[in-house]
Amino acid sequence: MYELIFANFAMHITLSMEEIEEIKLKLEYKIVKKNELLLKSGEVCRNFYFVNQGCLRIFNTDEKGEEHNLLFLPENWWAVDMTSFSEQKPAFYTISSLEKTELFYLNYNVLEELYQTVPKLERFFRIMIQNGFSLYQQRIISNLSMPAEERYQLFQNQYPKLEQRIAQKHIASYLGITPVFLSMMRKKYQRAR
Amino acid sequence: MYELIFANFAMHITLSMEEIEEIKLKLEYKIVKKNELLLKSGEVCRNFYFVNQGCLRIFNTDEKGEEHNLLFLPENWWAVDMTSFSEQKPAFYTISSLEKTELFYLNYNVLEELYQTVPKLERFFRIMIQNGFSLYQQRIISNLSMPAEERYQLFQNQYPKLEQRIAQKHIASYLGITPVFLSMMRKKYQRAR
């Protein structure tokens, strides 16, 4: 059951058998149903989640009650509200499941302890957080400066095969367009293939 | 001359004398004049800068040629286009000096080497990047969801005493308002004191 997450660690660090056992002892595991809340805006984000199977989304809700999807997090992605987690203060974002989802997670205090016992994790999360920062920056900038069709192509490259798994309204919300406009773009691209 | 930067390191890690010497050997130093470019949008961000004296700003220029200040970086701040630096690809942002500025900096390759010889730096930059991520997220969210007056108060808390050092137009651009509106807000707050 630990294959995917330790392959993920192995992308950036080489862990000894002892270190792997130490991490396994600390990792928590759960399965959530579709549409379950893992973090609610206004609450403190206590866990750093790894998606072993299924898919999460991170979104915010504006004052009109409209949801804006920031990220989708299928298998092999780490999910967190970084500001809330690192400062242990109320979250801006909400995290919920788009499918039945299998998760590993590390609690804030447990991860702080693990940084002491397995210092290599500093490097792993340094790189993870750096990549997360880049991704966040790209999302913000592409929403500011890219036409919807380019954003749609970027989405398809970023998340191969995810389009079939999640509702059209969620993809439209990720792209910052209406479902009707998304449907028009899709038809256009299907004709173009 | 190294007091400020090593006090900055000491906020998150405890370095040995040998480690301090190792870092000193790798740190580069320069002084730039006012309004000098350190990174131009479209170029690769090769250096991670530490402001020892003076002030930098990070901004982007929109298609109309208008500049939008993302951050000011006075003494004790680290400056980088994170996405460009970590992936060594063209930068979205531009970095320039608002005053004559004294800088230490680490080149990308040098920092990668330093992570090997001084692994504690993994922890330091993990925390730095995490804080930078939080700050970036706060900037984006406050621009989306906070009234201008609250953003102005946040600016004053974030940067005590900076307001007197930099041009009104730069503060207005940071707040996403016109200089005229900033001037009105300032008068209102001066009366209120």
Coordinates of C-alpha atoms in Angstrom, one line a residue:
Chain A
M1 CA 0.0 0.0 0.0
Y2 CA 3.0 2.3 0.5
E3 CA 4.4 2.0 -3.1
L4 CA 3.2 5.3 -4.5
I5 CA 4.1 7.6 -1.6
F6 CA 7.6 6.2 -1.2
A7 CA 8.2 6.4 -5.0
N8 CA 7.1 10.0 -4.6
F9 CA 9.7 10.6 -1.8
A10 CA 12.3 8.8 -4.0
M11 CA 11.9 11.4 -6.7
H12 CA 13.9 13.8 -4.5
I13 CA 15.6 12.0 -1.7
T14 CA 17.1 8.5 -0.9
L15 CA 15.7 7.1 2.3
S16 CA 17.4 4.3 4.4
M17 CA 15.3 1.3 5.5
E18 CA 15.2 2.8 9.0
E19 CA 14.0 6.2 7.8
I20 CA 11.3 4.5 5.7
E21 CA 10.1 2.6 8.8
E22 CA 10.2 5.8 10.9
I23 CA 8.0 7.6 8.3
K24 CA 5.6 4.6 8.0
L25 CA 5.1 4.8 11.8
K26 CA 4.0 8.4 11.5
L27 CA 1.9 8.4 8.3
E28 CA -1.8 8.3 8.9
Y29 CA -4.2 6.8 6.4
K30 CA -7.9 7.2 5.6
I31 CA -10.5 6.8 2.9
V32 CA -13.0 9.5 2.3
K33 CA -16.2 9.4 0.2
K34 CA -17.0 11.6 -2.7
N35 CA -17.7 15.2 -1.8
E36 CA -16.3 15.0 1.7
L37 CA -14.7 18.1 3.3
L38 CA -11.0 17.7 4.4
L39 CA -10.5 21.3 5.2
K40 CA -13.1 24.1 5.5
S41 CA -12.2 27.7 4.8
G42 CA -11.8 29.4 8.2
E43 CA -10.5 26.3 10.0
V44 CA -6.8 25.6 10.6
C45 CA -5.2 23.2 8.1
R46 CA -3.7 20.6 10.4
N47 CA -2.7 18.0 7.8
F48 CA -0.5 17.7 4.7
Y49 CA -2.3 15.1 2.5
F50 CA -0.9 12.7 -0.1
V51 CA -3.5 11.4 -2.6
N52 CA -2.9 7.6 -3.1
Q53 CA -6.0 7.1 -5.1
G54 CA -8.9 9.3 -6.1
C55 CA -9.0 13.0 -6.5
L56 CA -9.3 16.2 -4.4
R57 CA -9.9 19.8 -5.3
I58 CA -8.8 23.0 -3.6
F59 CA -11.2 25.9 -4.0
N60 CA -12.5 29.2 -2.6
T61 CA -16.0 30.5 -2.4
D62 CA -16.5 34.2 -3.2
E63 CA -19.0 36.6 -1.5
K64 CA -21.7 35.6 -4.1
G65 CA -21.3 32.0 -3.0
E66 CA -19.6 31.0 -6.3
E67 CA -16.8 28.4 -6.1
H68 CA -13.5 28.9 -7.8
N69 CA -11.3 25.8 -8.2
L70 CA -7.7 26.5 -7.7
L71 CA -6.3 23.0 -8.2
F72 CA -7.2 19.4 -8.8
L73 CA -5.2 16.8 -6.9
P74 CA -5.3 13.3 -8.4
E75 CA -3.1 10.3 -7.4
N76 CA 0.5 11.3 -6.5
W77 CA -0.3 14.9 -5.6
W78 CA 0.2 16.5 -2.2
A79 CA -2.6 18.8 -0.9
V80 CA -2.5 21.5 1.7
D81 CA -3.5 25.2 2.3
M82 CA 0.2 26.3 2.6
T83 CA -0.4 29.5 4.5
S84 CA -2.8 27.9 6.9
F85 CA -0.6 24.9 7.5
S86 CA 2.7 26.6 7.9
E87 CA 1.4 29.3 10.2
Q88 CA -1.4 27.2 11.8
K89 CA -4.0 29.9 11.2
P90 CA -7.4 29.9 9.6
A91 CA -7.5 28.7 6.0
F92 CA -8.6 30.7 3.0
Y93 CA -9.2 27.6 0.9
T94 CA -11.5 24.6 1.2
I95 CA -10.3 21.1 0.3
S96 CA -12.8 18.4 -0.6
S97 CA -12.9 15.1 -2.5
L98 CA -14.2 14.8 -6.1
E99 CA -14.2 10.9 -5.9
K100 CA -13.9 8.3 -3.2
T101 CA -10.3 9.1 -2.2
E102 CA -7.5 7.2 -0.4
L103 CA -5.1 9.4 1.5
F104 CA -2.0 9.4 3.5
Y105 CA -1.4 12.4 5.7
L106 CA 1.0 13.9 8.2
N107 CA -0.2 16.1 11.0
Y108 CA 1.6 19.4 11.5
N109 CA 3.2 18.4 14.8
V110 CA 4.2 15.0 13.5
L111 CA 5.9 16.5 10.5
E112 CA 7.8 19.0 12.7
E113 CA 9.0 15.9 14.7
L114 CA 9.9 14.0 11.5
Y115 CA 12.1 17.0 10.3
Q116 CA 14.2 16.3 13.4
T117 CA 14.4 12.5 13.1
V118 CA 14.6 12.3 9.3
P119 CA 16.3 15.6 8.2
K120 CA 16.2 14.5 4.6
L121 CA 12.5 15.4 4.7
E122 CA 13.6 19.1 4.8
R123 CA 15.0 18.7 1.3
F124 CA 11.9 16.8 0.1
F125 CA 9.4 19.4 1.4
R126 CA 11.7 22.2 0.3
I127 CA 11.4 21.0 -3.3
M128 CA 7.7 20.2 -2.9
I129 CA 6.9 23.6 -1.5
Q130 CA 9.0 25.3 -4.2
N131 CA 7.1 23.3 -6.9
G132 CA 3.9 24.2 -5.2
F133 CA 4.8 27.9 -5.2
S134 CA 5.7 27.7 -8.9
L135 CA 2.4 26.1 -9.7
Y136 CA 0.4 28.6 -7.7
Q137 CA 2.3 31.4 -9.4
Q138 CA 1.6 29.9 -12.8
R139 CA -2.1 29.5 -12.0
I140 CA -2.4 33.2 -10.9
I141 CA -0.5 34.5 -13.9
S142 CA -2.2 32.3 -16.5
N143 CA -5.6 33.6 -15.2
L144 CA -4.4 37.1 -15.5
S145 CA -2.7 36.9 -18.9
M146 CA -3.7 33.9 -21.0
P147 CA -6.7 33.4 -23.2
A148 CA -9.2 30.7 -22.1
E149 CA -8.1 28.3 -25.0
E150 CA -4.5 28.3 -23.8
R151 CA -5.6 27.8 -20.2
Y152 CA -7.6 24.8 -21.4
Q153 CA -4.6 23.3 -23.2
L154 CA -2.5 23.9 -20.1
F155 CA -5.1 22.0 -18.0
Q156 CA -5.1 19.1 -20.4
N157 CA -1.3 18.9 -20.3
Q158 CA -1.2 19.3 -16.5
Y159 CA -3.8 16.6 -15.9
P160 CA -3.8 14.0 -18.6
K161 CA -7.0 11.8 -18.5
L162 CA -8.5 13.7 -15.7
E163 CA -11.0 15.5 -17.9
Q164 CA -13.2 12.3 -18.2
R165 CA -13.2 11.8 -14.4
I166 CA -14.6 15.1 -13.2
A167 CA -17.7 17.2 -13.8
Q168 CA -17.7 19.8 -16.5
K169 CA -18.7 22.5 -14.0
H170 CA -15.6 21.9 -12.0
I171 CA -13.3 22.2 -15.1
A172 CA -15.1 25.4 -16.1
S173 CA -14.6 26.8 -12.6
Y174 CA -10.9 25.9 -12.8
L175 CA -10.6 27.7 -16.1
G176 CA -12.6 30.7 -14.9
I177 CA -15.2 30.3 -17.7
T178 CA -18.8 29.3 -17.9
P179 CA -19.8 25.6 -18.6
V180 CA -21.4 26.7 -21.8
F181 CA -18.2 28.3 -23.1
L182 CA -16.2 25.2 -22.1
S183 CA -18.6 23.0 -24.0
M184 CA -18.1 25.2 -27.1
M185 CA -14.3 25.0 -26.8
R186 CA -14.5 21.2 -26.4
K187 CA -16.6 20.8 -29.6
K188 CA -14.1 23.0 -31.5
Y189 CA -11.2 20.9 -30.4
Q190 CA -12.9 17.6 -31.1
R191 CA -13.6 18.9 -34.7
A192 CA -10.0 20.1 -35.0
R193 CA -8.5 16.6 -34.1
Chain B
M1 CA 29.4 43.3 6.9
Y2 CA 27.9 39.8 7.3
E3 CA 25.9 40.6 10.5
L4 CA 22.5 41.0 9.0
I5 CA 22.5 37.9 6.7
F6 CA 23.8 35.5 9.4
A7 CA 21.3 36.9 11.9
N8 CA 18.7 36.1 9.2
F9 CA 20.0 32.5 8.9
A10 CA 20.1 32.2 12.7
M11 CA 16.3 32.8 12.8
H12 CA 15.8 29.2 11.6
I13 CA 19.1 27.3 11.8
T14 CA 22.2 27.1 14.0
L15 CA 25.3 27.1 11.8
S16 CA 28.8 25.9 13.0
M17 CA 31.8 28.2 12.4
E18 CA 32.9 25.9 9.5
E19 CA 29.5 26.2 7.9
I20 CA 29.5 29.9 8.3
E21 CA 32.9 30.1 6.6
E22 CA 31.7 27.8 3.8
I23 CA 28.7 30.0 3.1
K24 CA 30.8 33.2 3.3
L25 CA 33.1 31.7 0.6
K26 CA 30.1 31.2 -1.7
L27 CA 28.1 34.4 -1.1
E28 CA 28.5 37.1 -3.7
Y29 CA 28.2 40.8 -3.0
K30 CA 27.3 43.8 -5.0
I31 CA 26.0 47.4 -4.7
V32 CA 23.5 48.6 -7.3
K33 CA 22.3 52.1 -8.0
K34 CA 18.7 53.3 -7.8
N35 CA 16.5 52.0 -10.6
E36 CA 18.8 49.2 -11.7
L37 CA 17.4 46.0 -13.2
L38 CA 18.4 42.8 -11.4
L39 CA 16.1 40.5 -13.3
K40 CA 14.1 41.3 -16.4
S41 CA 10.8 39.5 -17.3
G42 CA 11.7 36.9 -19.9
E43 CA 15.2 36.3 -18.6
V44 CA 16.1 33.4 -16.3
C45 CA 16.4 34.3 -12.6
R46 CA 19.9 33.0 -11.8
N47 CA 20.3 34.5 -8.3
F48 CA 18.6 34.4 -4.9
Y49 CA 19.2 37.9 -3.5
F50 CA 19.4 39.1 0.1
V51 CA 18.9 42.8 0.7
N52 CA 21.5 44.0 3.2
Q53 CA 20.7 47.7 2.7
G54 CA 18.3 49.6 0.4
C55 CA 15.2 48.3 -1.2
L56 CA 14.1 46.3 -4.2
R57 CA 10.7 45.8 -5.8
I58 CA 9.2 42.9 -7.8
F59 CA 6.7 43.8 -10.4
N60 CA 5.1 42.8 -13.7
T61 CA 4.2 44.9 -16.6
D62 CA 0.8 44.3 -18.3
E63 CA 0.0 44.4 -22.0
K64 CA -0.9 48.1 -21.7
G65 CA 2.6 48.8 -20.3
E66 CA 1.4 49.4 -16.8
E67 CA 3.5 48.2 -13.9
H68 CA 2.0 46.2 -11.0
N69 CA 4.2 46.0 -7.8
L70 CA 4.0 42.6 -6.3
L71 CA 6.4 43.1 -3.3
F72 CA 8.8 45.6 -1.8
L73 CA 12.0 44.1 -0.4
P74 CA 13.8 46.3 2.1
E75 CA 16.7 45.2 4.4
N76 CA 16.5 41.6 5.6
W77 CA 14.3 40.4 2.8
W78 CA 15.2 37.7 0.2
A79 CA 14.2 38.4 -3.4
V80 CA 13.7 35.9 -6.2
D81 CA 11.2 35.0 -9.0
M82 CA 10.6 31.6 -7.5
T83 CA 9.2 29.8 -10.6
S84 CA 12.0 31.1 -12.8
F85 CA 14.7 30.3 -10.2
S86 CA 13.6 26.9 -9.3
E87 CA 12.9 25.7 -12.8
Q88 CA 15.6 27.9 -14.4
K89 CA 13.1 29.2 -17.0
P90 CA 12.1 32.7 -18.2
A91 CA 10.8 34.9 -15.5
F92 CA 7.3 36.5 -15.4
Y93 CA 8.4 39.2 -12.9
T94 CA 11.0 42.0 -13.1
I95 CA 13.2 42.9 -10.1
S96 CA 14.7 46.3 -9.8
S97 CA 16.1 48.7 -7.1
L98 CA 14.1 51.5 -5.6
E99 CA 17.2 53.0 -3.8
K100 CA 20.9 52.4 -4.0
T101 CA 21.0 48.8 -2.7
E102 CA 23.6 46.5 -1.1
L103 CA 23.0 42.8 -1.9
F104 CA 24.3 39.4 -1.1
Y105 CA 23.4 36.7 -3.5
L106 CA 23.7 33.0 -4.2
N107 CA 23.8 31.7 -7.8
Y108 CA 21.5 28.8 -8.6
N109 CA 24.3 26.3 -9.1
V110 CA 26.2 27.5 -6.0
L111 CA 23.1 27.1 -3.9
E112 CA 22.6 23.6 -5.2
E113 CA 26.2 22.8 -4.2
L114 CA 25.7 24.4 -0.8
Y115 CA 22.7 22.2 -0.1
Q116 CA 25.2 19.3 -0.3
T117 CA 27.9 20.8 1.9
V118 CA 25.6 22.5 4.3
P119 CA 22.4 20.4 4.5
K120 CA 21.0 22.7 7.2
L121 CA 20.3 25.2 4.4
E122 CA 17.6 22.8 3.2
R123 CA 15.7 23.7 6.4
F124 CA 16.4 27.4 6.1
F125 CA 15.2 27.7 2.5
R126 CA 12.3 25.2 3.2
I127 CA 11.0 27.7 5.8
M128 CA 11.9 30.8 3.6
I129 CA 10.1 29.4 0.6
Q130 CA 7.1 28.4 2.7
N131 CA 6.9 31.9 4.1
G132 CA 7.3 33.3 0.6
F133 CA 4.4 31.1 -0.6
S134 CA 2.2 32.3 2.3
L135 CA 3.0 35.9 1.5
Y136 CA 2.3 35.5 -2.2
Q137 CA -1.0 33.8 -1.4
Q138 CA -1.9 36.6 1.0
R139 CA -1.1 39.2 -1.6
I140 CA -3.3 37.5 -4.2
I141 CA -6.1 36.9 -1.8
S142 CA -6.1 40.4 -0.3
N143 CA -6.2 41.9 -3.8
L144 CA -9.2 39.7 -4.6
S145 CA -11.2 40.1 -1.4
M146 CA -10.1 43.1 0.7
P147 CA -11.2 46.7 0.4
A148 CA -8.4 49.2 -0.5
E149 CA -8.3 50.7 3.0
E150 CA -7.6 47.3 4.6
R151 CA -4.9 46.6 2.1
Y152 CA -3.3 50.0 2.9
Q153 CA -3.3 49.1 6.7
L154 CA -1.8 45.7 5.8
F155 CA 0.9 47.4 3.8
Q156 CA 1.7 49.7 6.7
N157 CA 2.0 46.8 9.1
Q158 CA 4.0 44.7 6.7
Y159 CA 6.5 47.5 6.0
P160 CA 6.9 49.8 8.9
K161 CA 8.6 53.1 8.0
L162 CA 8.9 52.2 4.3
E163 CA 6.1 54.6 3.2
Q164 CA 8.4 57.6 3.6
R165 CA 11.2 56.0 1.5
I166 CA 9.4 55.2 -1.7
A167 CA 7.4 57.1 -4.3
Q168 CA 3.7 57.4 -3.9
K169 CA 3.1 55.9 -7.3
H170 CA 4.8 52.7 -6.3
I171 CA 2.7 52.3 -3.2
A172 CA -0.4 53.0 -5.3
S173 CA 0.6 50.3 -7.8
Y174 CA 1.3 47.9 -4.9
L175 CA -2.2 48.5 -3.6
G176 CA -3.9 48.3 -7.0
I177 CA -5.3 51.9 -6.7
T178 CA -4.6 55.2 -8.4
P179 CA -2.1 57.7 -6.7
V180 CA -5.0 60.2 -6.4
F181 CA -7.1 57.6 -4.3
L182 CA -4.0 56.8 -2.2
S183 CA -3.5 60.5 -1.5
M184 CA -7.2 60.8 -0.4
M185 CA -6.8 57.7 1.9
R186 CA -3.6 59.2 3.5
K187 CA -5.3 62.5 4.2
K188 CA -8.2 60.7 5.8
Y189 CA -5.9 58.7 8.1
Q190 CA -3.9 61.7 9.0
R191 CA -7.0 63.5 10.1
A192 CA -8.1 60.4 12.0
R193 CA -4.9 60.2 14.1

